[in-house]
Coordinates of C-alpha atoms in Angstrom, one line a residue:
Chain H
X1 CA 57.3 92.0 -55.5
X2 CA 57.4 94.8 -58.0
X3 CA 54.5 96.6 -59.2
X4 CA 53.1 98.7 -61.7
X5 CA 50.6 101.3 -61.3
X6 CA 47.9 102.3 -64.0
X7 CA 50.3 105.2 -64.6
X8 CA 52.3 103.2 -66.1
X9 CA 50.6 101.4 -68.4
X10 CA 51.5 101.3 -71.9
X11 CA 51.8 98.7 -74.5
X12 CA 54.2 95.8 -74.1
X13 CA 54.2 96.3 -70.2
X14 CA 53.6 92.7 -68.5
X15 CA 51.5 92.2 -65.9
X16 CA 50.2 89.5 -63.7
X17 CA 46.2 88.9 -63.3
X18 CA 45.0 86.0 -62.1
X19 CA 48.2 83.8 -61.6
X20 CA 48.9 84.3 -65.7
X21 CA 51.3 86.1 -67.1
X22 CA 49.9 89.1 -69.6
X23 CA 51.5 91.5 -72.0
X24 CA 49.5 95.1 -72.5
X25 CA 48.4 95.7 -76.0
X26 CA 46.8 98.7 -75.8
X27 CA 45.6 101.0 -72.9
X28 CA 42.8 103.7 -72.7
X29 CA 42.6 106.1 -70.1
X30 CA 38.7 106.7 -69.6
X31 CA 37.5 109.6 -67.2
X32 CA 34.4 111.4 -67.1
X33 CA 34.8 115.1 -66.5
X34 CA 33.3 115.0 -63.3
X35 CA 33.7 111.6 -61.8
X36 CA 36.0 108.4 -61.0
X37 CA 38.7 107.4 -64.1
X38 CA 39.5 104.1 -65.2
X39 CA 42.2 102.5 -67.8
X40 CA 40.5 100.0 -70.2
X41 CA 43.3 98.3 -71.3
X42 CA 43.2 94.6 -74.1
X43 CA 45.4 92.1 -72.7
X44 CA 47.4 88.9 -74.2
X45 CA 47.5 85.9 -72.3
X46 CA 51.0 85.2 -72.8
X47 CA 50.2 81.4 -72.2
X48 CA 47.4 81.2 -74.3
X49 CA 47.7 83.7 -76.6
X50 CA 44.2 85.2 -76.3
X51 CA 43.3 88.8 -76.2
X52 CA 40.7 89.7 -73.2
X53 CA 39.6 93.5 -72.3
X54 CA 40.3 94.7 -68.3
X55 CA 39.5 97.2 -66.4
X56 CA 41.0 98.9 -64.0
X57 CA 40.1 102.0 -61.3
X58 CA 43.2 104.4 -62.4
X59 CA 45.4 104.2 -59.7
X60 CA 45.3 100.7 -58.5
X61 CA 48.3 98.8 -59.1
X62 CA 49.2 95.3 -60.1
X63 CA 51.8 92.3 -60.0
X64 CA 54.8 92.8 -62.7
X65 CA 55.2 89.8 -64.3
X66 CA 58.8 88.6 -64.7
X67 CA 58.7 88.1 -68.5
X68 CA 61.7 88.8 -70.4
X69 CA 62.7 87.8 -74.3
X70 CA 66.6 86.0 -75.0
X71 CA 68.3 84.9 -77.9
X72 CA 68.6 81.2 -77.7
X73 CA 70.4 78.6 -79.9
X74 CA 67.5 75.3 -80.8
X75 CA 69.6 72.0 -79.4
X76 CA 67.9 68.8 -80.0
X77 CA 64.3 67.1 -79.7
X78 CA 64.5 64.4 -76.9
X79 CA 61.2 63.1 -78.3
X80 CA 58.9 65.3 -75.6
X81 CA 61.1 68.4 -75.3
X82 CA 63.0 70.8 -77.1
X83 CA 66.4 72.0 -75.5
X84 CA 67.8 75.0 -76.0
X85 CA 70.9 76.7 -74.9
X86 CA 72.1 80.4 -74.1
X87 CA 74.9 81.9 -76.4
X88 CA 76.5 83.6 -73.9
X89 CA 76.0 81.5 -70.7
X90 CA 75.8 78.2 -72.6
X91 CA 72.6 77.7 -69.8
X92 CA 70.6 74.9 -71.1
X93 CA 66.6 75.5 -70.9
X94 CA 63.4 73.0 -71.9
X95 CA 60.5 74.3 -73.3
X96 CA 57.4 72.2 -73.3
X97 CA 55.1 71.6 -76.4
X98 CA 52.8 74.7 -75.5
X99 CA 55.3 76.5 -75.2
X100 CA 57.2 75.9 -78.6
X101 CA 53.7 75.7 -80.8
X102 CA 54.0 76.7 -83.8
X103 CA 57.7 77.1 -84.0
X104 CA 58.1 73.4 -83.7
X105 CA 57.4 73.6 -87.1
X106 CA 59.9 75.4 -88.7
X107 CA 62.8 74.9 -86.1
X108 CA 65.7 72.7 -86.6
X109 CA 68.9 72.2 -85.3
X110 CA 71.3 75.5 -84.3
X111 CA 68.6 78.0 -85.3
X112 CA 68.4 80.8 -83.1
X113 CA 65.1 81.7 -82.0
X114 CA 64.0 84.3 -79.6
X115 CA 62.5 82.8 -75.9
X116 CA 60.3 84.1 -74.1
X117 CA 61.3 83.1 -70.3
X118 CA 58.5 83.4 -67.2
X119 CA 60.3 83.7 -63.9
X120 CA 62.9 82.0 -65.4
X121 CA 61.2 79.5 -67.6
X122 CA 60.2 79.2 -71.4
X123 CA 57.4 80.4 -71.9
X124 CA 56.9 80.7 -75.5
X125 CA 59.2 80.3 -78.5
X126 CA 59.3 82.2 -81.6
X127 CA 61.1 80.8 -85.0
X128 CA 63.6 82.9 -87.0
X129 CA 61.6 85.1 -89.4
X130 CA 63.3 83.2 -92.4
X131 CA 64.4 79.4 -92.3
X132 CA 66.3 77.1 -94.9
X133 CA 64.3 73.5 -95.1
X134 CA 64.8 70.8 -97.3
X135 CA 61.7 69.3 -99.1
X136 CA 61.4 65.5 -98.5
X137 CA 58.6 65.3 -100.6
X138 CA 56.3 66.9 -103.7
X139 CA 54.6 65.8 -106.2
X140 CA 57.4 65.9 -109.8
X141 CA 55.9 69.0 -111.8
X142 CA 55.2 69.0 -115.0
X143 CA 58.7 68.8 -117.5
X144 CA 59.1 72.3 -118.9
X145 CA 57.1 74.4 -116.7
X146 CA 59.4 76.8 -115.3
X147 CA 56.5 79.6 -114.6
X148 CA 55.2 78.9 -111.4
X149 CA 51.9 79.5 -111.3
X150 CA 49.5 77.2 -109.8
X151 CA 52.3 75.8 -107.1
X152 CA 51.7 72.3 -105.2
X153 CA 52.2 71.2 -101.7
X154 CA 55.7 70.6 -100.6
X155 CA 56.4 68.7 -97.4
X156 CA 59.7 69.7 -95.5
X157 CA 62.1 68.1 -93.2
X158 CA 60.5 69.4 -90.1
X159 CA 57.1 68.1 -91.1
X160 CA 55.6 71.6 -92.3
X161 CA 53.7 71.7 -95.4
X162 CA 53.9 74.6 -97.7
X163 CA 52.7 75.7 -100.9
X164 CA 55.6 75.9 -103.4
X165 CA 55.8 76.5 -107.4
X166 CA 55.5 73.8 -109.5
X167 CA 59.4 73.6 -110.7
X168 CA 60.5 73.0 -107.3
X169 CA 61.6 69.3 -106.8
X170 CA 62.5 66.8 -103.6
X171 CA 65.9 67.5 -102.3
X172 CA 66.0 70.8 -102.9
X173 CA 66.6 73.4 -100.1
X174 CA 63.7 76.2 -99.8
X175 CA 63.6 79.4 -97.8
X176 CA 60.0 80.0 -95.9
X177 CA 59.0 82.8 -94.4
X178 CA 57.7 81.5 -90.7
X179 CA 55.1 84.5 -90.2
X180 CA 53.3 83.8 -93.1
X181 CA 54.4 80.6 -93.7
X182 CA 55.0 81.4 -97.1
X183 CA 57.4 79.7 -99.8
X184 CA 60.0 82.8 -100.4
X185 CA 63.0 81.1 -102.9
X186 CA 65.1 78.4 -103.6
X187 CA 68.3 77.9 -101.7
X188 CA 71.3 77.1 -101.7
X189 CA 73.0 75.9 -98.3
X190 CA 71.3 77.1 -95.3
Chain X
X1 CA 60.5 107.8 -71.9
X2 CA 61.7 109.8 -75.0
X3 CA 58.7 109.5 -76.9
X4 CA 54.9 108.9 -77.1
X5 CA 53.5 106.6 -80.1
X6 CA 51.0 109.1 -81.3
X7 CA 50.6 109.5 -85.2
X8 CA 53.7 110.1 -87.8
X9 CA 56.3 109.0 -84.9
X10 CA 58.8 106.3 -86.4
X11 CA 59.5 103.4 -84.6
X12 CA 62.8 103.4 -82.8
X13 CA 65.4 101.5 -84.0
X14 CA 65.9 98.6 -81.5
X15 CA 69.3 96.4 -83.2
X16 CA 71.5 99.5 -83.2
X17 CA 73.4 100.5 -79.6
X18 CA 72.8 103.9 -78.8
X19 CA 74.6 106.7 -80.1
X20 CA 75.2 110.4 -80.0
X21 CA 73.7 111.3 -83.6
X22 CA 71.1 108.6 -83.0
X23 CA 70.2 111.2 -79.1
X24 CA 70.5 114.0 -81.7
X25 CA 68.0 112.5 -84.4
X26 CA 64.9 111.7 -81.7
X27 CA 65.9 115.3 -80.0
X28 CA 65.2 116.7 -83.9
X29 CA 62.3 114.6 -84.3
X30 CA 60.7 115.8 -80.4
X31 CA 61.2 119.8 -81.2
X32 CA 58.7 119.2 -84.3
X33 CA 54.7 120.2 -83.5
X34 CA 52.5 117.2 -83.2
X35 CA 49.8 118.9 -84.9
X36 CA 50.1 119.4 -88.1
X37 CA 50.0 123.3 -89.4
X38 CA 46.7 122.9 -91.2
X39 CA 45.3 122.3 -87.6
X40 CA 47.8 124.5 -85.5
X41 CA 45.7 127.5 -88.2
X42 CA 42.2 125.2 -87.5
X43 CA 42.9 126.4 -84.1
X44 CA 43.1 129.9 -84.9
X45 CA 40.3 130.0 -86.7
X46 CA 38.4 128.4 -84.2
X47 CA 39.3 130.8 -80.9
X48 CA 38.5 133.7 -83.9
X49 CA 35.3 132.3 -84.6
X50 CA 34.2 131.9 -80.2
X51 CA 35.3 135.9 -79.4
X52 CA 33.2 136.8 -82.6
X53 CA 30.0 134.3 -80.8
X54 CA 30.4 136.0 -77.5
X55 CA 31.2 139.5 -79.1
X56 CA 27.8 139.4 -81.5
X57 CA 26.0 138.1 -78.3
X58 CA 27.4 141.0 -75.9
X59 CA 29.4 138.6 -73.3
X60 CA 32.3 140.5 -72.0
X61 CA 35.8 138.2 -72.1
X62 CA 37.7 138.4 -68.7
X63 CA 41.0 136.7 -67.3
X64 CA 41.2 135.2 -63.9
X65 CA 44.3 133.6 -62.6
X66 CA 45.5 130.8 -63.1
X67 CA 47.3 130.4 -59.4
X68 CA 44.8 130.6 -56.7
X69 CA 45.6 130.2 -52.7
X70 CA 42.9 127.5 -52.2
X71 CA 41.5 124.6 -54.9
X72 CA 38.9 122.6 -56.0
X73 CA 37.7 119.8 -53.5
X74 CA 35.9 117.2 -56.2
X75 CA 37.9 114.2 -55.2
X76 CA 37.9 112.9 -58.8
X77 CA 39.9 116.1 -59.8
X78 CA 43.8 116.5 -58.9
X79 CA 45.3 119.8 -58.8
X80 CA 49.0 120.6 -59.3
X81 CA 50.4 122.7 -56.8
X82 CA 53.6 125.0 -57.0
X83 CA 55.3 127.4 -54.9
X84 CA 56.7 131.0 -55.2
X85 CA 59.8 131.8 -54.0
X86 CA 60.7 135.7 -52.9
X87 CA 58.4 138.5 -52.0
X88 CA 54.9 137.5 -52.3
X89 CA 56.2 134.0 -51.9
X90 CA 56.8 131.5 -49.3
X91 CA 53.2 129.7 -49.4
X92 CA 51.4 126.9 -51.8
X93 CA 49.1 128.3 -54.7
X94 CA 47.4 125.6 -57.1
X95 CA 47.0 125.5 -60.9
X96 CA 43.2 126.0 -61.4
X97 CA 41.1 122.9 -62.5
X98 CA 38.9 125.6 -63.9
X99 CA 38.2 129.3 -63.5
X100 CA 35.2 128.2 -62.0
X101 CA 35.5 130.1 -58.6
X102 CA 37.0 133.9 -59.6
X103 CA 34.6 134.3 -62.5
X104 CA 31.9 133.6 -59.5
X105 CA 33.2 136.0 -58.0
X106 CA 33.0 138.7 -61.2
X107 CA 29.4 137.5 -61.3
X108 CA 28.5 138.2 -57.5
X109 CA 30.4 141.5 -58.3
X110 CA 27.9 142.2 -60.8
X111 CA 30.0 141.8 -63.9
X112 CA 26.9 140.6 -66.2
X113 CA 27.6 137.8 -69.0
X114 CA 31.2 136.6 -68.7
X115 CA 33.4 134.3 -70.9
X116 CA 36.9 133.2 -70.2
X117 CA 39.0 131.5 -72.8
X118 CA 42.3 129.9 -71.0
X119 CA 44.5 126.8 -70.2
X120 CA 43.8 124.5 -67.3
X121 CA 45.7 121.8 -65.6
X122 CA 44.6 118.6 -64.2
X123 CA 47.1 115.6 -62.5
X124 CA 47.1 112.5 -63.6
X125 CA 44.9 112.8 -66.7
X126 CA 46.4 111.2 -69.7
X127 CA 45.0 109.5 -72.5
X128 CA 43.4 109.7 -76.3
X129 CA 41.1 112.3 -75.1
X130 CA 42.5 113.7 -71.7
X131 CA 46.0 115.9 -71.3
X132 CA 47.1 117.3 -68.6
X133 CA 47.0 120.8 -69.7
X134 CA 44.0 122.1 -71.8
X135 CA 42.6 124.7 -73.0
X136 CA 38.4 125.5 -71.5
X137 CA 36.1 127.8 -72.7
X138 CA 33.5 128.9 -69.2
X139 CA 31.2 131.5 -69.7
X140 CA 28.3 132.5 -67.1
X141 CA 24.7 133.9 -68.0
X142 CA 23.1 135.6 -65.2
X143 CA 19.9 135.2 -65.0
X144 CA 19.3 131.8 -67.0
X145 CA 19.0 128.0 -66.2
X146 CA 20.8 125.5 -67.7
X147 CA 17.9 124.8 -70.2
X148 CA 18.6 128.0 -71.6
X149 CA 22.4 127.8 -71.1
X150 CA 22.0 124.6 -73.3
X151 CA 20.5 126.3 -76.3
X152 CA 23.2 128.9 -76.2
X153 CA 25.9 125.9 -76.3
X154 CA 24.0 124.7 -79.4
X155 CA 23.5 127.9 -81.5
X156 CA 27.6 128.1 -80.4
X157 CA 28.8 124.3 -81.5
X158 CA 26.7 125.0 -84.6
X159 CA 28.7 128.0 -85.7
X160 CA 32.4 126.8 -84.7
X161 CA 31.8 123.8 -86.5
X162 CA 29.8 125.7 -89.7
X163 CA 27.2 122.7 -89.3
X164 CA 23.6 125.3 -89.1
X165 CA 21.6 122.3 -89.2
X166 CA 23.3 120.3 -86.5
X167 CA 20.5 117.9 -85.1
X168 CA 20.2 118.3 -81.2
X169 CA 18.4 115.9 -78.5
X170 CA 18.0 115.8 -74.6
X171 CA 18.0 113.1 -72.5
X172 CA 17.9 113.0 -68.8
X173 CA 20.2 110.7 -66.9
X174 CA 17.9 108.7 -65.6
X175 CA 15.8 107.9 -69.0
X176 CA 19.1 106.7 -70.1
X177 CA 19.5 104.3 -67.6
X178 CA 16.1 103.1 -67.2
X179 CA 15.7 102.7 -71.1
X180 CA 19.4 101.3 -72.0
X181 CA 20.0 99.1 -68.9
X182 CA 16.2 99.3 -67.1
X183 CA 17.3 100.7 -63.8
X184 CA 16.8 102.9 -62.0
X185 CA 20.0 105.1 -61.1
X186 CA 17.9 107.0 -58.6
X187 CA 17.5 103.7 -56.5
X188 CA 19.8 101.1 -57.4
X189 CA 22.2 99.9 -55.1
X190 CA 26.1 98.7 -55.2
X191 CA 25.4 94.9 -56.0
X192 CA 22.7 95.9 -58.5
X193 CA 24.4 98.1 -60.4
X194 CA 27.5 95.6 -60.3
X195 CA 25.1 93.0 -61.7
X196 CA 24.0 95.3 -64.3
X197 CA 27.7 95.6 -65.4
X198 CA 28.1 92.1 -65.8
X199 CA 25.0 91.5 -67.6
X200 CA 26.5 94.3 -70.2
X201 CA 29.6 92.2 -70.6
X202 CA 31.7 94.1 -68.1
X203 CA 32.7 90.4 -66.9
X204 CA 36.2 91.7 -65.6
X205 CA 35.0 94.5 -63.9
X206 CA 32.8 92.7 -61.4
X207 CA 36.0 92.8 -58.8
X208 CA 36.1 96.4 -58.7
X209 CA 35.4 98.1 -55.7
X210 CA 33.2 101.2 -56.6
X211 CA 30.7 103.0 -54.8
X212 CA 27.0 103.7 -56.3
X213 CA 28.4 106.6 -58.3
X214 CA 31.7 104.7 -59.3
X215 CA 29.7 101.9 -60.5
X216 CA 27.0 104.6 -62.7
X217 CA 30.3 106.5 -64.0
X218 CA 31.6 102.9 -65.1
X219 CA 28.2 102.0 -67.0
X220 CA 28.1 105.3 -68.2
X221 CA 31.7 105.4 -69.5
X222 CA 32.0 101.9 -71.0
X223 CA 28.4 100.9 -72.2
X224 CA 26.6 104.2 -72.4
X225 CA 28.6 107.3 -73.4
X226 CA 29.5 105.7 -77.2
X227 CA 26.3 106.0 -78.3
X228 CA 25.8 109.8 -77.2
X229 CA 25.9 112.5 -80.0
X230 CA 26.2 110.1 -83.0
X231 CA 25.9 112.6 -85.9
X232 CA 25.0 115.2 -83.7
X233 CA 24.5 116.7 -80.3
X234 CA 23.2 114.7 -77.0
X235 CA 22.5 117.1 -74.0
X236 CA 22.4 114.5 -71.0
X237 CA 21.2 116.3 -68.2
X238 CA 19.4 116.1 -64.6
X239 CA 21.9 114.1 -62.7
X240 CA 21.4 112.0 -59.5
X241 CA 22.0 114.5 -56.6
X242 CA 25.2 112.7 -55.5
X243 CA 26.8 114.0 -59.2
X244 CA 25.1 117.3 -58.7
X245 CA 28.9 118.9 -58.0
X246 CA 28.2 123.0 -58.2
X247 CA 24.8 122.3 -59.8
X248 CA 21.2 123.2 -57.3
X249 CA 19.2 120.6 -56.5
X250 CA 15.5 120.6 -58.0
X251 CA 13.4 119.2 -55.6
X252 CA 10.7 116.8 -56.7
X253 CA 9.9 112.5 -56.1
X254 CA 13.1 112.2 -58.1
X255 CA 15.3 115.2 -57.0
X256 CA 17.7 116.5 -59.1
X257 CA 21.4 118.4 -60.1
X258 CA 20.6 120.7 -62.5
X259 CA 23.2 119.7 -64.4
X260 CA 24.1 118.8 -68.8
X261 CA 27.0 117.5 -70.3
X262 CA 27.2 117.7 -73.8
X263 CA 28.0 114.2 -76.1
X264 CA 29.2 114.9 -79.6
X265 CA 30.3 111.3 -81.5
X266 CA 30.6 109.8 -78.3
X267 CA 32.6 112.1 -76.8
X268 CA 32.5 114.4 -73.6
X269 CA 32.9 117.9 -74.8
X270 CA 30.9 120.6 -72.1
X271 CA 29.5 120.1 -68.7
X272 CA 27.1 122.9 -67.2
X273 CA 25.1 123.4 -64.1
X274 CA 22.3 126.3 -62.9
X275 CA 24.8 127.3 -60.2
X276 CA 24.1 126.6 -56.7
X277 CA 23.9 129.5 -54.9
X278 CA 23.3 128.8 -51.7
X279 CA 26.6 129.4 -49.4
X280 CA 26.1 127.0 -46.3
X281 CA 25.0 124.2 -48.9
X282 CA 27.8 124.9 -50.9
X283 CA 30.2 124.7 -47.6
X284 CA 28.7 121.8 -47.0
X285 CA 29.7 120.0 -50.1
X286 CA 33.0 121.1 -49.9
X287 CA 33.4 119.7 -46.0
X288 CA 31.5 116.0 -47.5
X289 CA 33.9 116.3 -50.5
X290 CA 36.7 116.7 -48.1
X291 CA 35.8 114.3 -45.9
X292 CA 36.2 111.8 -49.1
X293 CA 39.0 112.9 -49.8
X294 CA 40.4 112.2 -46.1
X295 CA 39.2 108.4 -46.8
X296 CA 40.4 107.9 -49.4
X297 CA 44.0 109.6 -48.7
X298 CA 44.6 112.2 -51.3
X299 CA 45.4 115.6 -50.5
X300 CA 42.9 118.1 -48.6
X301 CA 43.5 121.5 -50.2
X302 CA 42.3 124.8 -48.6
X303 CA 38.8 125.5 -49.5
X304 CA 37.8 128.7 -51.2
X305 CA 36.6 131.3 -48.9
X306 CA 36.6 134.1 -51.4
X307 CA 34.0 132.3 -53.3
X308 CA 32.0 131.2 -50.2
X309 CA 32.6 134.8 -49.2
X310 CA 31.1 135.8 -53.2
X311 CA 27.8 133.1 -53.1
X312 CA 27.1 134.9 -49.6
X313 CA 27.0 138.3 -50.7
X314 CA 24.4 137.7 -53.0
X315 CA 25.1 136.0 -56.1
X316 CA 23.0 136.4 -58.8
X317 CA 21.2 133.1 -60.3
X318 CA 22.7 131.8 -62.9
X319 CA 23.8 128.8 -65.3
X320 CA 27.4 128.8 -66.4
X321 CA 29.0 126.0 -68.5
X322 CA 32.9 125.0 -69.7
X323 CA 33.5 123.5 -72.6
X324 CA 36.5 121.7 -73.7
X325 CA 38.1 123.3 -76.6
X326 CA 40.8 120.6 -77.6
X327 CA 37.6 118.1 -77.9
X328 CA 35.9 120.6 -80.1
X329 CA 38.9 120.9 -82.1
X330 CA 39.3 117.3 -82.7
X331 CA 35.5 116.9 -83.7
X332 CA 36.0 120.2 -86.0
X333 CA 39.0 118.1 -87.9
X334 CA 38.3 114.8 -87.6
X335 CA 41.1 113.8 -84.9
X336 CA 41.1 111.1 -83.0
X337 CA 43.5 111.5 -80.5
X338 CA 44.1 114.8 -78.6
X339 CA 47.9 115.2 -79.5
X340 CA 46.6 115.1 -83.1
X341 CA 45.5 119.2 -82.4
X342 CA 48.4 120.0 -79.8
X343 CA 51.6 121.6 -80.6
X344 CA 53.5 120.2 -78.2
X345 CA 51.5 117.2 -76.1
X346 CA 53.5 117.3 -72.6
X347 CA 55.8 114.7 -73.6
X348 CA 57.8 116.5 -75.9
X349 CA 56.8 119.8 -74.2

């Protein structure tokens, strides 16, 4: 079992604590001149996402968590799961609902999305910064108005709903932006 | 690891394989000074402005070594240790943790007043506010206690930092305690103090295992020490005799080190005793200190005989204090982390 002392720790190191997988986000060494040193450090739950403060005697180690990031190509929706595949290997992988999150809606067929695997497993899934959908539905904007201010909701083939401008019409393809969740452009073929 | 993520340091590049000019660029990028040259000159100004302090008040400046045959025995301080090869050689000396000891030793050998300006080293020590080499400013007033010592530390943060009016307060130890957590750190036990931690929100830390002065450092350090020196100076001082380290012992109902740190903005920044004296007592810490050391497996240096030897001769009594100069530094400029007033932190050193 590897492990990592508080000498090691920096951001982006995972760790184990209390059977959950965590990533560092930031680490402070804390020492009084005269007396014992610690390292408060902030942790993410890499399961549920939430940020918790630890601390540690400097010096004591803990469980590495097995926790590594891959490239993998979105399959198919079986109706529970989502299956994706390795580009290299062609290994096929199921991630869960908690796992996929957010992504699920923004991800569609062949995108290639960046997993996060625990021991092995998906653990979470994160979207390709910029997708191509096609809007299955807005409201038709007013004839003429090519400005765009003011925008409307636009509902997209993956179920999202984003705020587009008001010339944008059904059928069209759109780019979003998946951090934000913003409307970027129009498109043309994804 | 190439590289810490201090201020001003680009984020690597993680799509592109590695290359030679790509080596060459981050090599470029480590020779450069962390600090900036406005601060490498605040620096200057500032060791200028001590020797004129110590000058005006008649303190002579001396150099002790560096290398010494025996080290401290405080198990919360690591010393590094090296070797010398050829004539003289062939035995272990260790990087001071201070100059503590020697400049005893001027004292008992009737020196009078004494400052020392130098470089120390401490393992494993790394963080916003802690490098493993840095630079201490000790001085020694025979004759005074560490009431008076504290003034002197005042008058001197006043005029490196050109703030006259600089607002001062003292606050004993225990006071703290008793009036931010009410208790007692004279009395308290493990599983109280533990308590106390969780009540303060220290939810996570309840699994540590501490002893009675682990568990006041961690209250002290996390819940206590932010709030020290906010827009001016806090002088904490009469410590619980287990934290007395080279401070006497006042006797009393509540008997205590004579012993002050000085808080500035939260931060640590000087730590001064009136020096024990007292040989056998002083022996006797270091044995206790070694024996914690033996129990908790870290290395059992050679004690310092030549400063045992000194206190026996008939030291004078005396306060002495050292003061962190980096710290003062970063207060002086308005840094935030300690790399932000180094030329080269020990990562790129």
């Amino acid at each position: 079992m590897a492990t990592y002392s508080t000498n090691e720790f920096k951001g982006g190191l995972k760790i184990m604590l209390d059977g959950d997988p965590y990533t560092i986000v930031e680490n402070e060494f804390v020492k009084p001149g005269k007396g014992q040193a610690f390292n408060r450090v902030r942790v993410r739950n890499l399961k549920s996402g939430r940020v918790v403060e630890k601390t540690f005697k400097s010096g004591d180690t803990v469980e590495a968590a097995d926790v590594h990031d891959t490239d993998m190509q979105y399959l198919y929706n079986d109706g529970e799961e989502w299956h994706f595949m390795h580009q290299e290997t062609f290994e096929q992988m199921i991630a869960n609902a908690p796992a996929v999150g957010e992504a699920a809606k923004w991800i569609k067929e062949n995108d290639v999305c960046k997993v996060t695997l625990w021991n092995g497993s998906p653990l979470s899934v994160e979207p390709p910064n910029f997708v191509v959908l096609e809007i299955t539905e807005t409201d038709p904007g007013l004839k003429g108005d090519t400005s765009g201010g003011g925008g409307k909701p636009a509902t997209l083939e993956t179920g999202a709903v984003v705020r587009v401008p008001l010339f944008v019409q059904t059928g069209e393809l759109i780019k979003v932006d998946t951090r934000t969740g913003e409307y970027v452009s129009r498109a043309k073929e994804a | 690891m190439r590289r810490v993520s201090s201020g001003g340091v680009r984020p690597t590049p993680i799509s592109d394989p590695p290359s030679r000019s790509r080596d060459l660029a981050s090599l470029v990028e480590d020779w450069r000074p962390a600090a900036s040259l406005e601060r490498i000159r605040a620096r200057a100004d500032l060791l200028g402005r001590v020797r004129d302090f110590f000058a005006a008040a008649g303190v002579m400046e001396v150099e002790t070594p560096i290398l010494s045959r025996a080290a401290v025995t405080d198990p919360a301080l690591a010393s590094l240790r090296t070797s010398i090869e050829g004539p003289g050689g062939g035995r272990h000396l260790y990087l001071h943790t201070s100059p503590e000891f020697p400049m005893k030793r001027l004292v008992a050998a009737g020196s009078g007043p004494i400052y020392q300006i130098c470089k120390v080293f401490r393992g494993g020590e790394r963080g916003r506010r802690h490098h493993p080499e840095f630079s201490l400013l000790e001085w020694y007033r025979p004759g005074w206690d560490h009431w008076r010592l504290m003034d002197e530390v005042a008058d001197l943060v006043r005029t490196i930092l050109q703030r006259p009016h600089m607002s001062e307060e003292r606050i004993g130890y225990r006071e703290l305690f008793m009036r931010e957590l009410d208790l007692d750190p004279w009395c308290a036990d493990t599983e109280t103090l533990r308590r106390a931690a969780l009540d303060v929100g220290l939810a996570d830390a309840g699994h540590l295992d501490l002893d009675r002065d682990g568990w006041l450092d961690l209250l002290l350090t996390h819940r206590l020490e932010s709030g020290l020196g906010r827009g001016g100076m806090t002088f904490l001082h009469d410590y619980p005799p287990s934290q007395a380290a080279l401070a006497r012992i006042r006797p009393g109902e509540h008997p205590a080190g004579e012993r002050f740190e000085l808080y500035i903005e939260g931060i640590e920044l000087a730590n001064g005793f009136h020096e024990l004296t007292d040989a056998e007592e002083q022996r006797r810490r270091f044995m206790a200190d070694l024996e914690v050391r033996r129990e908790l497996g870290l290395p059992e240096p050679p004690i310092d005989d030549a400063f045992l030897a000194a206190l026996a001769s008939g030291m004078p009594d005396c306060a002495g204090v050292a003061l962190g100069l980096d710290r003062l530094l970063m207060i002086a400029v308005g840094g935030d982390h300690i790399d932000q007033v180094l030329t080269f932190p020990v990562e790129r050193a």
